[in-house]
Structures are given as C-alpha cells and as structure tokens.
Amino acid sequence: MKVVCIGSGNVATHFSTAIAAAGMELVQVWSQSQEHAEVLADLLGATAISDKANIDLHADLYLIAVKDDAIPEMAALLAGVNGLVLHTSGATDLDVFPAAMKNYGVLYPLQTFSRTKALDFSKVPLCLEAKDETILSTLKNIALQLSPLVYEVNSPQRRILHLAAVFACNFSNHLYAIGQEILEKNQLDFEILRPLILETAEKVQHAFPRDVQTGPAIRHDEQTLLKHKELLTGMPELQVIYETLSKSIKKTV
Amino acid sequence: MKVVCIGSGNVATHFSTAIAAAGMELVQVWSQSQEHAEVLADLLGATAISDKANIDLHADLYLIAVKDDAIPEMAALLAGVNGLVLHTSGATDLDVFPAAMKNYGVLYPLQTFSRTKALDFSKVPLCLEAKDETILSTLKNIALQLSPLVYEVNSPQRRILHLAAVFACNFSNHLYAIGQEILEKNQLDFEILRPLILETAEKVQHAFPRDVQTGPAIRHDEQTLLKHKELLTGMPELQVIYETLSKSIKKTV
C-alpha cells in the first residue's frame, strides 16, 4: 500500500509515523515548505516534495492533513486519482470532496497531538466516514491497522464531536492554566496540582463524570463558594468563570 | 505509633489504609454511625466506636477526617491529649485547634478520592502545617511514610490551593460532563471522548497548560467559534460557558 502524506504538521507527523509502523509504504511527503517536508520524509524514508505538480498520482492512499481552509484546494488537485483520498479534519464535512472523485472519505483522529510528546497511536479514537459502504469497509480495514478504537461517524456527528472535544479538552486545559495562574500569584508551584489533574481525568475512564462530581458547588456549600469569591477579589474575569461554572454544576443535582 | 481515625468517609478510608500499609497501628475508628465505623475498622483490624466518650486519649496520632463543620467540635474534644492531632481539610485554618492544645497540625491531601477507585497513595501530594517547627518536623516524618510528595503550606496558601483545585479538578470534571451531555443528545457514546480527556491531563504532567493550549479560541478561528455557537442553539447555558471560556482563552495570547 503506497501512501502520500499531504502536510507535515502535528497530525501529519503522528499519522505518517503510525502508517509506517503498520507496514504501509510512505512514498511522498508534501508540504508548502520543502524544509518541513524533508524533516518528516527523512524520518520515514519517503521523498520530500513541495511542488504540487510532483505529487505521485498513482498511490493507493492520500492523507490530507493540512489546515482546514487548505483542504478544498488539495481535494480538487486529487480529483482524478484512483487511490483513496482522506482528510483528517473534525470541522470539515465529507462534501469538501468533488462528487466526481472515485474514492474518498474522512479519517478523523479525536486526540490532541503535540510534536514534543510521543503518543501511543493505539489510544487514538479514529472516526471514519466514506463516500459509500464499499469504501467505508476498505477504510475500516486501514484504520484498524493503526488503532483498535474505530468509530463510524457522519459529518453532522463529527461537528458535534469536535464541539464536545472543545469543552472536555480545550476548556479543561484552560482551567488547568487558571489553576496555575492562581498558584503562581501566591508563590505556589503548579507541580503540586499535577497529580490531582491526572487523577480527575483517570477517574472518568471507568465512570461517568456526573457520577463523580466533587467540590463545593455540587455540595451546595455556600460558605465555601462565598470564601472563594472573596479570594478572587481583583480578578473579575475569574470570578465570572467561577460563578458561571458553579451555577451550572448546582443545576445538575 | 498508635493511630485513632476520626471519621469513616472517603478521606478517612484512604488515609487509614495508607497508614496501616506504612506499618503504623490503627487502634480505633470513630464514626457517628457504628456501622460505618465497623466497615473501615474491620478492614484494618481496628476497634470501631461511635461513642465519643470511648475515644482512646493515649494514642500517638489522631487523624480528624470529618466534614469541615464538625472539625471544631472534634478538635475541642481532643484538647487535652498529648498525641499529635491533625485535620485533613483544605478549607479549614490551623487556628481551628484550641491554642492550649500541645501538638497539632494539618495534613491536607490535595487529591480527589473515590470509594470505588483504588488510589496509589504515593501519588497524593500532602500539604503540611503545624503549631511549631518541632511538630512540623515530626509531621514531615510521618507524611513521608505515606507519600514522597510532601509540601509545607500555611493556612492562607492552603485556601488558595483549594481554590485552584476547584478550577483544575471540579470544573474540569463538569466540562467532561457537558461533553458527555452534548454527545448523548446526538446519539454518540462518551467512550469516544475518554482517551482525549486522559491525554489532555497527561500532556500537562511535563508541560505548562498555557504552552499546550489548542482549539479554535487560541487560534482565533472565528469561523469555527461561530459554527459552535450555532450548534449550541437551544442550549443557552452552554452558550454562556462556551463564550466565557473562549473569551478568556483569547485573552491569554
């Protein structure tokens, strides 16, 4: 199976590495920047290209892992190929592909990737959608070589997943950052908070979050809520966040 | 070292178990409910009591792990003992103990405990405060038998820690719950979100959250922010949370 990777960012890097590890042959890495393409291509024994005209049009699989607004152009460019063309975006519908294209689909990894942190790809949920059932079946076979966590998700559901991920991942991370900010203002090290953050996430791996909610808001502990409001004096933005989320937690009882 | 545990809830259970595992002798478990006291006492070979008059006043260590508003009464009850009396509350100052008491301090575990989930106590940060330096030194020796993560934290700092923990832990868990709510409304399983939640927490174990923030708000991706607002139509409370947190993230750049 010959694979061309379009893109050289976080998602492209982690996907290409997993693809190579699964025994598929990465033949080309394309990036607007030849230098960036080379970093990834050299790592995996592929050819680095930055000229779109040099993209091999006879590969079996094309993985488009570029910024969302660059996907339509790359999809159009590959309109005539026989290979399977996939994009990897949570916020982009299936119909970004030209209807006349033979084989296309979506392979969306619901995970947060960092260049600096190694990731066990078998822990990455892969959300699949394809032009038709036959292609979906092919796509599923490919996906299962990368991760056992494979889900069928259509375009409207993928938008919802992306939204839920913003709450559960992006917003949670921002709350960690606020925790750090509060600690540092009081000469306390973020280090002390790290085990609690990890345990909070581990707790919901086998339970539902609403069943393990703790803290003053769920206990309707008005005295502590008031004390915390006082501690946040001079930080009006954090007060608003504190009140908004506490109010929402109280309503869940 | 003879230990009396006052309380039989989550914190009492996890602490007593760690104390027994460290080779200290748990002699009594007191609880208002004899039945609850027995569950924990039987587990660890201690005597269960529910009458305050039966508390052994000649133990070496008293661990008060009851609800915050019950601490003053238990502290007063133990005013005359020679042993070291500790409370375990994040929201209660050191001066809850009568000044005339000989040996007292605080042993606050900055962690979230569930009765149903086993916890590696060596991953529990222990925050220490004591009446004086000599007692602090004794307390530190005891704490280090339970966990290597030992910090000196005074009462005002402990209040701040508790506040930071509400943001990083209680509020994050609520955002997980919102993620689940959004998914279930759209016939998607929470299971698909769990690996992302775990990876988000693992990412900040060796990095600072503000350095690894991802998502549409930090990218100032107004188009996606708008799409998400539309998806939240009919859920005004979630819209407010989405906007409040997105606004706060945008400001961090």
XYZ file of C-alpha atoms in Angstrom:
506
model
C 0.000 0.000 0.000
C 1.684 3.209 -1.227
C 0.817 6.288 0.782
C 1.257 10.007 0.062
C 1.055 12.368 3.009
C -0.142 15.895 2.235
C 1.054 18.066 5.121
C 3.865 17.954 7.650
C 2.357 19.305 10.868
C 1.424 17.526 14.118
C -1.360 15.390 12.690
C 0.602 14.540 9.531
C 3.652 13.559 11.590
C 1.799 11.299 14.023
C -0.309 9.695 11.266
C 2.649 9.077 8.942
C 4.646 7.538 11.741
C 1.758 5.203 12.621
C 1.249 4.334 8.950
C 4.911 3.452 8.508
C 4.870 1.450 11.754
C 1.893 -0.538 10.425
C 3.994 -1.631 7.450
C 2.471 0.613 4.784
C 4.877 2.358 2.444
C 5.067 6.113 2.788
C 6.296 7.242 -0.634
C 5.946 11.037 -0.509
C 5.504 13.842 1.966
C 4.253 17.094 0.505
C 4.487 20.406 2.300
C 4.459 24.009 1.137
C 7.819 24.211 2.846
C 10.410 21.853 1.334
C 12.302 22.007 4.601
C 9.319 20.848 6.654
C 8.557 18.109 4.138
C 12.152 16.890 4.429
C 12.101 16.633 8.225
C 9.181 14.209 8.105
C 10.170 12.422 4.877
C 13.732 11.780 6.102
C 12.352 10.317 9.317
C 10.315 7.755 7.411
C 12.359 7.112 4.275
C 9.970 8.933 1.923
C 10.569 11.571 -0.750
C 10.027 15.190 0.273
C 8.235 17.439 -2.215
C 6.928 20.989 -2.122
C 5.752 21.326 -5.714
C 2.170 20.141 -6.119
C 2.930 19.102 -9.704
C 5.267 16.435 -8.329
C 2.628 14.614 -6.309
C 2.508 10.948 -7.369
C -0.990 10.416 -8.788
C -0.737 6.617 -8.682
C -0.535 5.996 -4.951
C -3.085 3.823 -3.119
C -3.788 6.260 -0.308
C -3.644 10.049 0.074
C -3.789 11.508 3.542
C -4.686 15.208 3.588
C -3.518 16.649 6.906
C -3.336 20.376 6.258
C -5.147 23.389 7.728
C -8.927 23.267 7.265
C -9.050 26.121 4.762
C -6.428 24.445 2.538
C -8.388 21.183 2.236
C -10.676 22.196 -0.701
C -7.680 23.056 -2.895
C -5.874 19.783 -2.144
C -9.086 17.795 -2.652
C -9.603 19.426 -6.058
C -5.995 18.710 -7.017
C -6.511 14.983 -6.382
C -9.930 14.835 -8.079
C -8.716 12.482 -10.820
C -6.789 9.857 -8.849
C -7.907 6.243 -8.380
C -6.442 5.908 -4.877
C -8.372 6.527 -1.685
C -8.241 10.210 -0.648
C -8.851 11.017 3.017
C -8.944 14.195 5.032
C -8.369 14.225 8.790
C -10.354 17.273 9.902
C -13.035 17.316 12.607
C -14.623 20.514 11.354
C -14.782 19.689 7.630
C -17.705 17.847 6.052
C -17.394 14.971 3.617
C -18.745 17.109 0.779
C -15.493 19.068 0.614
C -14.511 16.360 -1.916
C -15.605 16.770 -5.547
C -18.565 14.442 -6.135
C -16.891 13.041 -9.261
C -13.931 11.743 -7.230
C -13.764 7.935 -7.185
C -12.680 7.073 -3.636
C -12.824 9.437 -0.722
C -13.513 9.570 2.974
C -12.590 11.019 6.351
C -10.194 9.644 8.933
C -10.559 11.995 11.915
C -8.394 11.324 14.954
C -10.170 12.532 18.116
C -6.997 13.226 20.012
C -4.696 16.098 20.892
C -1.265 15.853 19.268
C 1.928 17.563 20.335
C 5.106 17.404 18.383
C 7.066 17.142 21.613
C 5.115 14.302 23.222
C 5.207 10.725 21.944
C 1.733 9.273 21.623
C 0.567 5.682 21.676
C -1.495 5.600 18.463
C -3.466 2.593 19.728
C -5.101 5.057 22.164
C -6.297 7.348 19.357
C -10.020 7.038 18.507
C -10.401 7.145 14.719
C -13.688 8.457 13.320
C -14.494 7.187 9.848
C -16.788 8.361 7.075
C -16.678 7.427 3.378
C -18.371 8.063 0.037
C -20.089 4.648 0.128
C -20.252 1.394 2.068
C -17.569 -0.363 -0.005
C -15.076 2.431 0.556
C -16.051 2.573 4.245
C -15.195 -1.095 4.546
C -11.770 -0.525 2.940
C -11.207 2.492 5.166
C -12.112 0.471 8.254
C -9.507 -2.161 7.364
C -6.856 0.525 7.011
C -7.892 2.299 10.243
C -7.819 -0.929 12.256
C -4.153 -1.333 11.334
C -3.497 1.973 13.121
C -5.770 1.752 16.181
C -8.405 -0.605 17.600
C -10.594 2.417 18.518
C -12.531 2.797 15.269
C -15.929 4.542 15.052
C -18.310 5.308 12.203
C -19.195 8.989 12.446
C -21.048 11.018 9.821
C -20.409 14.712 9.088
C -23.052 16.218 11.445
C -21.909 13.885 14.248
C -18.276 14.831 13.612
C -19.133 18.503 14.130
C -20.741 17.571 17.465
C -17.695 15.519 18.481
C -15.466 18.455 17.720
C -17.665 20.711 19.871
C -17.683 18.213 22.765
C -13.897 17.969 22.500
C -13.592 21.742 22.863
C -15.443 21.546 26.190
C -13.701 18.431 27.504
C -10.190 19.139 26.234
C -9.518 22.757 25.233
C -11.566 24.282 28.042
C -10.232 21.860 30.670
C -6.701 22.764 29.682
C -7.550 26.435 30.105
C -8.861 25.696 33.613
C -5.551 23.993 34.390
C -3.869 27.207 33.205
C -6.090 29.266 35.522
C -5.155 26.929 38.389
C -1.507 27.585 37.602
C -2.101 31.343 37.427
C -3.782 31.362 40.851
C -0.996 29.298 42.397
C 1.826 31.371 40.942
C 0.266 34.613 42.159
C 0.609 33.113 45.629
C 4.112 31.668 45.269
C 2.884 28.098 44.948
C 4.257 25.650 42.373
C 1.999 24.185 39.643
C 3.759 20.862 40.337
C 1.588 20.365 43.436
C -1.592 20.375 41.287
C -0.452 17.895 38.625
C -1.383 14.612 40.370
C -4.911 15.917 41.022
C -5.353 16.874 37.359
C -4.278 13.394 36.245
C -6.468 11.587 38.784
C -9.502 13.697 37.755
C -9.091 12.505 34.152
C -8.343 8.912 35.164
C -11.453 8.794 37.313
C -13.780 9.213 34.313
C -12.065 6.487 32.294
C -14.318 3.944 34.008
C -17.047 6.193 35.403
C -19.333 8.933 34.141
C -18.261 12.469 35.089
C -21.638 13.423 36.504
C -21.418 10.479 38.939
C -18.037 11.547 40.328
C -18.506 15.323 40.552
C -16.965 16.716 43.745
C -16.355 20.196 45.184
C -18.314 22.952 46.938
C -20.833 23.637 44.141
C -22.228 20.096 43.970
C -22.440 20.039 47.794
C -24.234 23.424 47.700
C -21.622 24.544 50.227
C -22.497 28.253 50.102
C -19.950 29.194 52.750
C -17.007 27.900 50.719
C -18.417 29.372 47.492
C -18.510 32.753 49.227
C -14.963 32.383 50.569
C -13.707 31.553 47.085
C -15.472 34.572 45.635
C -13.629 36.713 48.177
C -10.290 35.131 47.318
C -10.935 36.106 43.687
C -11.351 39.786 44.531
C -9.480 41.837 41.939
C -9.795 39.066 39.355
C -13.228 39.861 37.853
C -12.746 37.556 34.861
C -12.023 34.566 37.079
C -14.980 35.487 39.272
C -17.267 35.291 36.245
C -15.864 31.881 35.260
C -16.171 30.652 38.852
C -19.789 31.781 39.128
C -20.820 30.552 35.684
C -19.443 27.053 36.222
C -20.605 26.774 39.857
C -24.116 27.772 38.817
C -24.069 25.149 36.070
C -22.826 22.431 38.465
C -25.530 23.283 41.015
C -28.201 22.774 38.366
C -27.064 19.216 37.658
C -28.259 17.957 41.051
C 2.772 4.525 66.590
C -0.870 4.129 67.692
C -3.357 5.938 65.484
C -7.015 6.877 66.019
C -9.032 7.760 62.933
C -11.921 10.162 63.471
C -14.241 9.676 60.517
C -15.064 6.881 58.092
C -15.648 8.625 54.751
C -13.532 8.688 51.582
C -10.587 10.609 53.035
C -10.629 8.618 56.296
C -10.711 5.336 54.394
C -7.847 6.137 52.029
C -5.701 7.677 54.802
C -6.277 4.810 57.244
C -5.439 2.259 54.599
C -2.198 4.091 53.757
C -1.351 4.430 57.470
C -1.841 0.723 58.083
C 0.163 -0.102 54.941
C 3.030 2.054 56.285
C 3.190 -0.158 59.380
C 1.524 2.193 61.854
C -1.074 0.670 64.160
C -4.643 1.820 63.634
C -6.268 1.225 67.034
C -9.692 2.891 66.676
C -12.044 4.178 64.018
C -14.690 6.564 65.283
C -17.785 7.437 63.295
C -21.192 8.786 64.268
C -22.516 5.630 62.641
C -21.300 2.459 64.378
C -21.996 0.590 61.158
C -19.763 2.869 59.083
C -17.031 2.713 61.721
C -17.165 -1.070 61.605
C -16.757 -1.300 57.839
C -13.456 0.568 57.996
C -12.265 -0.845 61.361
C -12.884 -4.432 60.280
C -10.912 -3.829 57.110
C -7.845 -2.743 59.088
C -8.118 -4.723 62.329
C -9.045 -1.722 64.497
C -11.841 -1.231 67.032
C -14.970 0.519 65.796
C -16.543 3.104 68.095
C -19.391 5.588 67.754
C -19.433 6.972 71.299
C -17.056 9.917 71.657
C -16.504 9.026 75.299
C -14.780 5.829 74.168
C -12.061 7.548 72.136
C -8.644 6.415 73.416
C -6.955 9.565 74.740
C -3.493 7.981 74.875
C -2.832 7.383 71.180
C 0.177 8.906 69.394
C -1.735 10.285 66.435
C -5.306 11.470 65.838
C -6.477 11.957 62.304
C -9.601 14.093 62.027
C -11.223 13.349 58.663
C -14.803 14.530 59.125
C -16.907 17.215 57.437
C -15.464 20.722 57.780
C -18.174 21.981 60.099
C -17.644 19.063 62.514
C -13.904 19.748 62.927
C -14.157 22.383 65.727
C -16.111 20.017 67.973
C -13.678 17.121 67.471
C -10.689 19.437 67.972
C -12.167 20.665 71.273
C -12.827 17.105 72.377
C -9.141 16.227 71.913
C -7.843 19.440 73.509
C -6.204 17.623 76.415
C -4.348 14.784 74.655
C -0.566 14.537 74.348
C -0.639 12.854 70.935
C -0.411 14.721 67.649
C -3.830 15.859 66.424
C -4.230 16.534 62.689
C -7.082 17.650 60.498
C -7.167 16.922 56.778
C -9.250 19.808 55.433
C -8.238 22.170 52.642
C -10.694 24.862 53.659
C -10.015 24.914 57.428
C -7.318 27.067 59.005
C -4.837 25.883 61.618
C -6.465 28.052 64.282
C -9.454 25.707 64.430
C -7.396 23.954 67.135
C -7.525 25.324 70.708
C -4.319 27.287 71.332
C -3.743 25.366 74.570
C -3.502 22.050 72.734
C 0.010 20.548 72.877
C 0.552 19.057 69.432
C -1.479 19.862 66.394
C -1.216 20.364 62.682
C -2.749 19.851 59.255
C -2.216 17.000 56.811
C -4.161 18.041 53.697
C -4.184 15.622 50.778
C -4.543 17.545 47.502
C -6.255 14.735 45.676
C -9.729 13.548 44.736
C -10.789 10.342 46.471
C -13.488 7.909 45.406
C -14.543 4.993 47.477
C -14.858 2.901 44.345
C -11.446 3.614 42.841
C -8.194 2.348 44.317
C -5.607 5.085 44.565
C -1.834 4.915 44.679
C -1.150 6.970 47.817
C 2.403 7.680 46.647
C 0.775 9.958 44.036
C -1.040 12.031 46.671
C 0.530 15.440 47.409
C 0.424 16.020 51.180
C 0.305 19.624 52.379
C 1.660 20.108 55.910
C 1.257 22.800 58.538
C 1.944 22.553 62.280
C 1.816 24.526 65.511
C 5.610 24.924 65.562
C 8.798 23.820 63.797
C 9.381 20.800 66.051
C 5.913 19.434 65.411
C 6.272 20.198 61.697
C 9.415 18.088 61.633
C 7.584 15.169 63.316
C 4.671 15.607 60.937
C 7.005 15.587 57.952
C 8.498 12.262 59.066
C 5.025 10.769 59.340
C 3.870 12.184 55.993
C 6.947 10.873 54.167
C 5.971 7.355 55.221
C 2.736 7.835 53.275
C 3.883 9.721 50.165
C 7.066 11.283 48.780
C 5.059 14.331 47.636
C 5.265 16.449 50.784
C 4.840 20.250 50.801
C 4.850 22.880 53.538
C 1.748 25.005 53.060
C 0.399 27.587 55.502
C -3.304 28.329 56.055
C -3.680 31.212 53.546
C -1.794 29.180 50.914
C -3.980 26.145 51.611
C -7.090 28.217 50.879
C -5.533 29.217 47.554
C -4.648 25.615 46.745
C -8.214 24.595 47.427
C -9.461 27.327 45.092
C -7.023 26.338 42.334
C -8.142 22.716 42.739
C -11.771 23.739 42.192
C -10.808 25.241 38.812
C -8.465 22.445 37.725
C -10.418 19.468 39.070
C -14.077 20.166 39.929
C -14.674 22.476 36.970
C -12.796 20.244 34.513
C -14.916 17.297 35.581
C -18.027 19.375 34.940
C -16.749 20.156 31.440
C -16.299 16.420 30.864
C -19.940 16.047 31.941
C -21.006 18.721 29.439
C -19.045 16.879 26.749
C -20.982 13.736 27.614
C -24.290 15.621 27.574
C -23.590 17.034 24.099
C -22.590 13.624 22.761
C -25.585 11.788 24.208
C -28.012 14.325 22.778
C -26.607 13.297 19.413
C -26.520 9.527 19.960
C -22.755 9.443 20.414
C -21.042 7.434 23.151
C -18.959 9.166 25.863
C -16.462 6.321 25.405
C -15.128 8.015 22.272
C -14.079 11.096 24.305
C -12.250 9.300 27.142
C -8.795 8.917 25.513
C -8.740 12.638 24.667
C -9.603 13.584 28.259
C -6.782 11.418 29.589
C -4.222 12.693 27.060
C -5.157 16.320 27.875
C -4.314 15.705 31.546
C -1.186 13.693 30.752
C 0.100 16.449 28.496
C 0.414 18.923 31.387
C 2.291 16.463 33.599
C 5.526 17.592 31.946
C 4.441 20.861 30.345
C 2.641 24.021 31.393
C -1.005 24.217 30.292
C -0.668 27.645 28.711
C 2.099 26.274 26.445
C -0.039 23.412 25.125
C -3.400 25.171 24.687
C -5.132 24.072 21.486
C -8.546 24.641 19.895
C -10.367 27.333 17.931
C -10.221 30.078 20.606
C -6.418 30.145 20.907
C -6.169 30.135 17.079
C -8.697 32.995 16.955
C -10.576 30.822 14.461
C -13.746 32.955 14.373
C -15.435 30.790 11.761
C -15.345 27.673 13.957
C -16.334 29.671 17.056
C -19.392 30.853 15.163
C -20.246 27.345 13.951
C -20.039 26.053 17.519
C -22.295 28.839 18.754
C -24.858 27.749 16.176
C -24.588 24.104 17.230
C -25.395 25.233 20.782
C -28.666 26.866 19.737
C -31.330 25.965 22.283
C -28.713 25.420 24.999
C -28.301 28.999 26.329
C -26.413 27.883 29.444
C -23.791 26.043 27.409
C -23.546 29.037 25.069
C -22.650 31.247 28.029
C -19.995 28.789 29.239
C -18.610 28.468 25.692
C -18.380 32.221 25.237
C -16.994 32.936 28.703
C -14.182 30.393 28.389
C -13.404 31.189 24.734
C -13.115 34.875 25.611
C -10.767 34.057 28.469
C -8.594 31.819 26.256
C -8.347 34.509 23.565
C -7.004 36.960 26.144
C -4.108 34.679 27.052
C -2.413 35.151 23.675
